[in-house]
Short mmCIF file of C-alpha atoms in Angstrom, two decimals:
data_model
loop_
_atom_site.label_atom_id
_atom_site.label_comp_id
_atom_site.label_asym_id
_atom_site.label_seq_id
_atom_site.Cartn_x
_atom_site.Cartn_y
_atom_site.Cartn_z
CA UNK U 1 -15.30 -16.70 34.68
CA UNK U 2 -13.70 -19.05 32.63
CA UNK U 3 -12.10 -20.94 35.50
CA UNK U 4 -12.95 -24.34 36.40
CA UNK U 5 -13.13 -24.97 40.04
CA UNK U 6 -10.40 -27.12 41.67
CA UNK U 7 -12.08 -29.92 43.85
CA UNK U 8 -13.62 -32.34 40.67
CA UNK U 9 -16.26 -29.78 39.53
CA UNK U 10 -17.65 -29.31 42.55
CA UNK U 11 -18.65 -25.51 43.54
CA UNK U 12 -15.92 -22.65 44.18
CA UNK U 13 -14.84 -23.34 47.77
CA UNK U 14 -15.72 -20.26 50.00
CA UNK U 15 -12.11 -18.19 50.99
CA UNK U 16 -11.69 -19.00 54.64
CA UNK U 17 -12.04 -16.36 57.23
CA UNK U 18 -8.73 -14.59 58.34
CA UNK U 19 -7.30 -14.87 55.25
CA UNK U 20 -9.35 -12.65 52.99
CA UNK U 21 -12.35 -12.97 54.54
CA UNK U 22 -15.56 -13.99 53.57
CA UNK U 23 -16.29 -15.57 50.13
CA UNK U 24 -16.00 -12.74 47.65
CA UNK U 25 -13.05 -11.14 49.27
CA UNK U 26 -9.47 -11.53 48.24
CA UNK U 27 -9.91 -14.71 47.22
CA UNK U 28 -6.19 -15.85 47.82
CA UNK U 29 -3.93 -15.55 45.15
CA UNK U 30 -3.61 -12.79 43.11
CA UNK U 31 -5.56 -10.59 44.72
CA UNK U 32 -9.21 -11.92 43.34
CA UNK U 33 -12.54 -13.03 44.34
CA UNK U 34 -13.45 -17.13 43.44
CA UNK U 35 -14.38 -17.33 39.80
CA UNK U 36 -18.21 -18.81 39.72
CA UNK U 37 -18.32 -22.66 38.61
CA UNK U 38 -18.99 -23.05 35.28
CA UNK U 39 -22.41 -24.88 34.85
CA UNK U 40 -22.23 -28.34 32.61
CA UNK U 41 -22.69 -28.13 28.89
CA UNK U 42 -22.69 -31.33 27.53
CA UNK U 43 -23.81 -30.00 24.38
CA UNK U 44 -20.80 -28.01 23.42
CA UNK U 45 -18.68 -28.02 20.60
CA UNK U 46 -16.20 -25.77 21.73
CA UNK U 47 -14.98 -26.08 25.03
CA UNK U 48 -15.19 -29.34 28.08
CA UNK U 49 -16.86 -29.34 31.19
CA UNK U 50 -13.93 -30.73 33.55
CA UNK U 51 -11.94 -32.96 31.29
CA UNK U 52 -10.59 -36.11 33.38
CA UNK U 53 -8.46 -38.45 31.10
CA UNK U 54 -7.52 -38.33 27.16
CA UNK U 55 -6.65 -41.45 24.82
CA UNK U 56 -5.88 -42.61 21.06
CA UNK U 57 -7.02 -44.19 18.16
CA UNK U 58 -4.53 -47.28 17.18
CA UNK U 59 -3.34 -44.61 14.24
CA UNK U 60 -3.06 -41.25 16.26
CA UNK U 61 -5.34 -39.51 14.34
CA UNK U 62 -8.49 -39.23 17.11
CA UNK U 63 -8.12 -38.56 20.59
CA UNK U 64 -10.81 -39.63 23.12
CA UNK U 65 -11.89 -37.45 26.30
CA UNK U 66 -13.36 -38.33 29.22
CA UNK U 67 -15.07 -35.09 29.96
CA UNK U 68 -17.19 -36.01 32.92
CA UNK U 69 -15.98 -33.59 36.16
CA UNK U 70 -19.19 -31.40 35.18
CA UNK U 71 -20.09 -33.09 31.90
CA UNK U 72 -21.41 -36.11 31.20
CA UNK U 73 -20.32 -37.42 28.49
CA UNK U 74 -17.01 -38.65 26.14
CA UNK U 75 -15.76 -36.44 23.04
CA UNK U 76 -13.99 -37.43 19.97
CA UNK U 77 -11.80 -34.72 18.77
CA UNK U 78 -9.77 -34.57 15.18
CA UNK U 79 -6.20 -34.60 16.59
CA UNK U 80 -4.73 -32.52 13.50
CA UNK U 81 -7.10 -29.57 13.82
CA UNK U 82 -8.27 -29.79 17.38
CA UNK U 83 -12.22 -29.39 16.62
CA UNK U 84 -14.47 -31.84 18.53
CA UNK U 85 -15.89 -33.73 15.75
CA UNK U 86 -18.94 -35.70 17.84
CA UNK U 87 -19.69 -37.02 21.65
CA UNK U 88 -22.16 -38.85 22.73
CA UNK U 89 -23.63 -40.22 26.69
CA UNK U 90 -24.14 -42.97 28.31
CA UNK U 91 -24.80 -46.46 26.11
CA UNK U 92 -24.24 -43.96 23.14
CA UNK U 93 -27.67 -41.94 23.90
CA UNK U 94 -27.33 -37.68 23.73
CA UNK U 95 -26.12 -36.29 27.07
CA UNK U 96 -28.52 -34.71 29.56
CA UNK U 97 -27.18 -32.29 32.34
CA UNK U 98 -30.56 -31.88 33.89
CA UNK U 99 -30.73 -32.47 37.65
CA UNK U 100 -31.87 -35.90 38.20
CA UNK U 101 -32.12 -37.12 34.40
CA UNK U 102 -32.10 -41.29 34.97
CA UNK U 103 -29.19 -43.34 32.85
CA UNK U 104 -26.49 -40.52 32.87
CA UNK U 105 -22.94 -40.93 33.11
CA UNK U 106 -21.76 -40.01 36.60
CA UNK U 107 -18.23 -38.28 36.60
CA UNK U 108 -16.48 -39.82 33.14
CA UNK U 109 -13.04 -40.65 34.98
CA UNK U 110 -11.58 -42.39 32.57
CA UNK U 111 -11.25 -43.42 28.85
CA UNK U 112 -8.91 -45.72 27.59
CA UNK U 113 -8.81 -47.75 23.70
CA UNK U 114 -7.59 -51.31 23.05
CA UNK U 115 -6.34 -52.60 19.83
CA UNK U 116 -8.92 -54.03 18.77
CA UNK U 117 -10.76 -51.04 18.42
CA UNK U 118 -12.87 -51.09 21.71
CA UNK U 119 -13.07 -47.78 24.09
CA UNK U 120 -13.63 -48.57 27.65
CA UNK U 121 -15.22 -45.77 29.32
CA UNK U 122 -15.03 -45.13 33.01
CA UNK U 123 -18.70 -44.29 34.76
CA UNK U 124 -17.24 -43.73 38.35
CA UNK U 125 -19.98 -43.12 40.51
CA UNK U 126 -22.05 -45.34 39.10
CA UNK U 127 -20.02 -48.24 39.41
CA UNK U 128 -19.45 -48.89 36.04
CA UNK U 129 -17.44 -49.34 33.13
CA UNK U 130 -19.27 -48.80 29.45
CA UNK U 131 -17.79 -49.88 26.73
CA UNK U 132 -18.15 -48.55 22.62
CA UNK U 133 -16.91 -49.03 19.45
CA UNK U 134 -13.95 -46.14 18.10
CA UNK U 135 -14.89 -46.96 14.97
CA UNK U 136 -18.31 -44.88 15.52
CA UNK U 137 -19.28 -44.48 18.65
CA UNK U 138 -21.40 -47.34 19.03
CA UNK U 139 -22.79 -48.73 22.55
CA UNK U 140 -21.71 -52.47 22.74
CA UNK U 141 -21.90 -53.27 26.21
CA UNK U 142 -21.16 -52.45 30.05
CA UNK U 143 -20.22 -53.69 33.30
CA UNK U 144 -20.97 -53.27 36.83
CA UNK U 145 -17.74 -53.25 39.11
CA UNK U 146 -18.63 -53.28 43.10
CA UNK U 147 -22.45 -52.33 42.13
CA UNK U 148 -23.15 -51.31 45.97
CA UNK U 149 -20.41 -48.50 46.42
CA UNK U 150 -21.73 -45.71 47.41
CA UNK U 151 -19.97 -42.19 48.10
CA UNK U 152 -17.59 -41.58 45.08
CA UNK U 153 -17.89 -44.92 43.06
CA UNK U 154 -15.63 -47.78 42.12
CA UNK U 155 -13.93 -47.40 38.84
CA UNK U 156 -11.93 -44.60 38.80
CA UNK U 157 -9.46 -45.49 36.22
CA UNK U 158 -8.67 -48.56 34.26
CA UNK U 159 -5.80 -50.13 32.26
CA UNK U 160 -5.20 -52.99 29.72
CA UNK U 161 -2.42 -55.76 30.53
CA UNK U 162 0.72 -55.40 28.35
CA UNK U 163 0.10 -58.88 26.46
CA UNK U 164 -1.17 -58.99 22.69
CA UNK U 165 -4.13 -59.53 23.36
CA UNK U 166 -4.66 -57.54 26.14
CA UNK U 167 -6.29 -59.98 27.75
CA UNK U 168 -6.99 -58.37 31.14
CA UNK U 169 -8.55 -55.13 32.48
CA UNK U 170 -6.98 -53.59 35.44
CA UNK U 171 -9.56 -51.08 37.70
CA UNK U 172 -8.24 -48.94 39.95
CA UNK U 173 -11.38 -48.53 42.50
CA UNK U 174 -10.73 -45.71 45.00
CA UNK U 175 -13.21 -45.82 47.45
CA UNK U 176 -12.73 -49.58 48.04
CA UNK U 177 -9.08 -49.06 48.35
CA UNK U 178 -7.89 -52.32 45.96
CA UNK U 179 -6.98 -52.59 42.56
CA UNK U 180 -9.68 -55.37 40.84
CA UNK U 181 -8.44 -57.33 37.30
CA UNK U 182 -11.43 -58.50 34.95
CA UNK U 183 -11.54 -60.68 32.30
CA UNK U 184 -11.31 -58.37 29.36
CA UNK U 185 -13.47 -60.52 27.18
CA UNK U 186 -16.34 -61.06 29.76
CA UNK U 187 -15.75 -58.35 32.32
CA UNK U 188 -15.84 -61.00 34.43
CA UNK U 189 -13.59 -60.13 37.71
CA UNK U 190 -10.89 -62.83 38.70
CA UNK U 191 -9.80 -61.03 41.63
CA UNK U 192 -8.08 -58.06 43.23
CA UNK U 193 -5.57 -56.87 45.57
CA UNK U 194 -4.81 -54.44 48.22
CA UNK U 195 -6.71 -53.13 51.03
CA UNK U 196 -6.80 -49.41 52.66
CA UNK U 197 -3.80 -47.66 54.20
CA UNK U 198 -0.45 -45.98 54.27
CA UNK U 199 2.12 -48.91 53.89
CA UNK U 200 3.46 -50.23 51.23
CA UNK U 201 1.20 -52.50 48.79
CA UNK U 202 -1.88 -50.68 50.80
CA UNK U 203 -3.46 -47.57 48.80
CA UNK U 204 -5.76 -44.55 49.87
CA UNK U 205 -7.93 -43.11 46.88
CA UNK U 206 -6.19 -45.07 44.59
CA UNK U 207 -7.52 -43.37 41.52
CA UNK U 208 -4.89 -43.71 38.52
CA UNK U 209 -3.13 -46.96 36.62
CA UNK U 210 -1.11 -47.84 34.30
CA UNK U 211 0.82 -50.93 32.55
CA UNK U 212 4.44 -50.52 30.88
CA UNK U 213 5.50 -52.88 28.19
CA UNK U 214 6.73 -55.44 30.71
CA UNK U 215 3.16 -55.74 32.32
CA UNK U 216 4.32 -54.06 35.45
CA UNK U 217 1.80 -52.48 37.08
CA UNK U 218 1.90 -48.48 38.37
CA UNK U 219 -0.87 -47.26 40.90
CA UNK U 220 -1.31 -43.55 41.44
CA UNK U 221 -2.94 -42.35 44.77
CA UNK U 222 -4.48 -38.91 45.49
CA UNK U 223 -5.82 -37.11 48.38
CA UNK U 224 -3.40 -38.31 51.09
CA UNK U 225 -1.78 -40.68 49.24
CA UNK U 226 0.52 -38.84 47.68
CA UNK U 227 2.66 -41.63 46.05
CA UNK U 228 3.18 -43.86 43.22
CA UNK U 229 3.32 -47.67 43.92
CA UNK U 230 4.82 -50.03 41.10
CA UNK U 231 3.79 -54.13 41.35
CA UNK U 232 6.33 -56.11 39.19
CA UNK U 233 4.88 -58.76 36.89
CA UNK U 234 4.98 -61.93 38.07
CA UNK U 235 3.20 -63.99 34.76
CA UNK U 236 0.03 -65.93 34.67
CA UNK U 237 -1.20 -68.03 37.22
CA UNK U 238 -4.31 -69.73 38.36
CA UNK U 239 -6.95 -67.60 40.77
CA UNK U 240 -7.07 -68.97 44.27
CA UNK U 241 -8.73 -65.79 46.04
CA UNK U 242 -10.99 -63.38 45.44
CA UNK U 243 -8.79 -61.04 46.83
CA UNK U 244 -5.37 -61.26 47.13
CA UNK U 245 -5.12 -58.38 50.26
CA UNK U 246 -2.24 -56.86 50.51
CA UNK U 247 0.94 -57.68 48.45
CA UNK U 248 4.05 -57.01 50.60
CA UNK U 249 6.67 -55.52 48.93
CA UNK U 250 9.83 -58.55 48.81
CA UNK U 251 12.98 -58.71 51.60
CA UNK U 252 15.72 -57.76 50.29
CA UNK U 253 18.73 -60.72 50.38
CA UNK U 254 20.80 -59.54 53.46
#
């Protein structure tokens, strides 16, 4: 009973007829029925709800966790003994897994520090990124990012650009198939880039990203995108579009 359920927190999907039946026969592998999803409990100090992402303090000792598939909330755990030391909700408030409780965090997708000691918190479904203090936990300020998506939200992970001063914020918005960069500083966006499909520079539930020490960007896509993409650093310049659509992978020099 201590299984989490596969398809982000959602219930136990029901075993499909002609192969085991009805729900509560073999249940596929090994022979068992579905384990039962766990309900949420924000307020626990031993185990997570459906943890999504981890991340660091600047010196190693705390690690951050976006535990938001069931829970709602972000955990600070002491990284040399393992034991959650506090969490707190959204804008820093105690966590509420009642049904319909206004101001919650809606599937905590990401987490991610900068080194200046801010933690930028993923809200997914409702279109938003929150951002807190590592020092305590403090609420400092958040961000709406494509406020009218609908179905499974717009930031689904985020990333900070490879410069000193990290200077930019990279979202990686799923449902709106593009990848947006913000003004770290304001949360302002500049602009974005990509648009839905298979191709090449195109995504489909683009839902992870990351920036190596170059400032190349890597996109990860789930579902049925099934791939990595990687978009090569190309250095600063000014912001002509709002969005950039699609950005063609180069010709090769015959």
């Amino acid at each position: 009973q201590g299984v989490s359920p596969g398809a982000r927190g959602g219930a136990a999907a029901p075993v499909a007829a002609g192969r085991g039946g009805a729900a509560g026969g073999r249940g596929g592998r090994g022979g068992r029925g579905a384990a039962p999803a766990l309900p949420p409990n924000s307020a626990s100090m031993e185990m997570f709800g459906g943890a999504m992402r981890i991340t660091f303090s600047a010196d190693g000792n705390t690690a951050y966790i976006a535990d938001g598939a069931r829970n709602r909330r972000v955990v600070e755990v002491d990284v040399n003994t393992g034991a959650i030391k506090k969490y707190w909700g959204a804008n820093g408030a105690a966590p509420s897994d009642a049904a319909g409780s206004a101001g919650q965090f809606s599937n905590v997708s990401c987490v991610e520090t900068s080194k200046d000691g801010m933690l930028y918190v993923c809200d997914q479904r409702n279109n938003r990124i929150q951002v807190f203090k590592t020092s305590d936990g403090s609420f400092v300020k958040e961000v709406k990012v494509a406020a009218s998506t609908l179905a499974e939200g717009s930031v689904w992970d985020i990333a900070l650009s490879a410069d000193a001063a990290q200077r930019f914020l990279y979202v990686a918005d799923g449902t709106n198939q593009r990848v947006r960069i913000l003004n770290r500083a304001k949360l302002e966006e500049l602009t974005a880039f990509g648009e839905g499909g298979r191709l090449p520079g195109t995504f489909y539930a683009v839902g992870s990203i990351a920036v190596d020490s170059k400032g190349n960007v890597y996109t990860g896509e789930g579902l049925e995108g099934k791939r990595i993409q990687k978009f090569i650093y190309g250095g600063i310049a000014p912001v002509t579009k709002a969005n950039q659509g699609v950005l063609w992978p180069a010709r090769a020099a015959k």
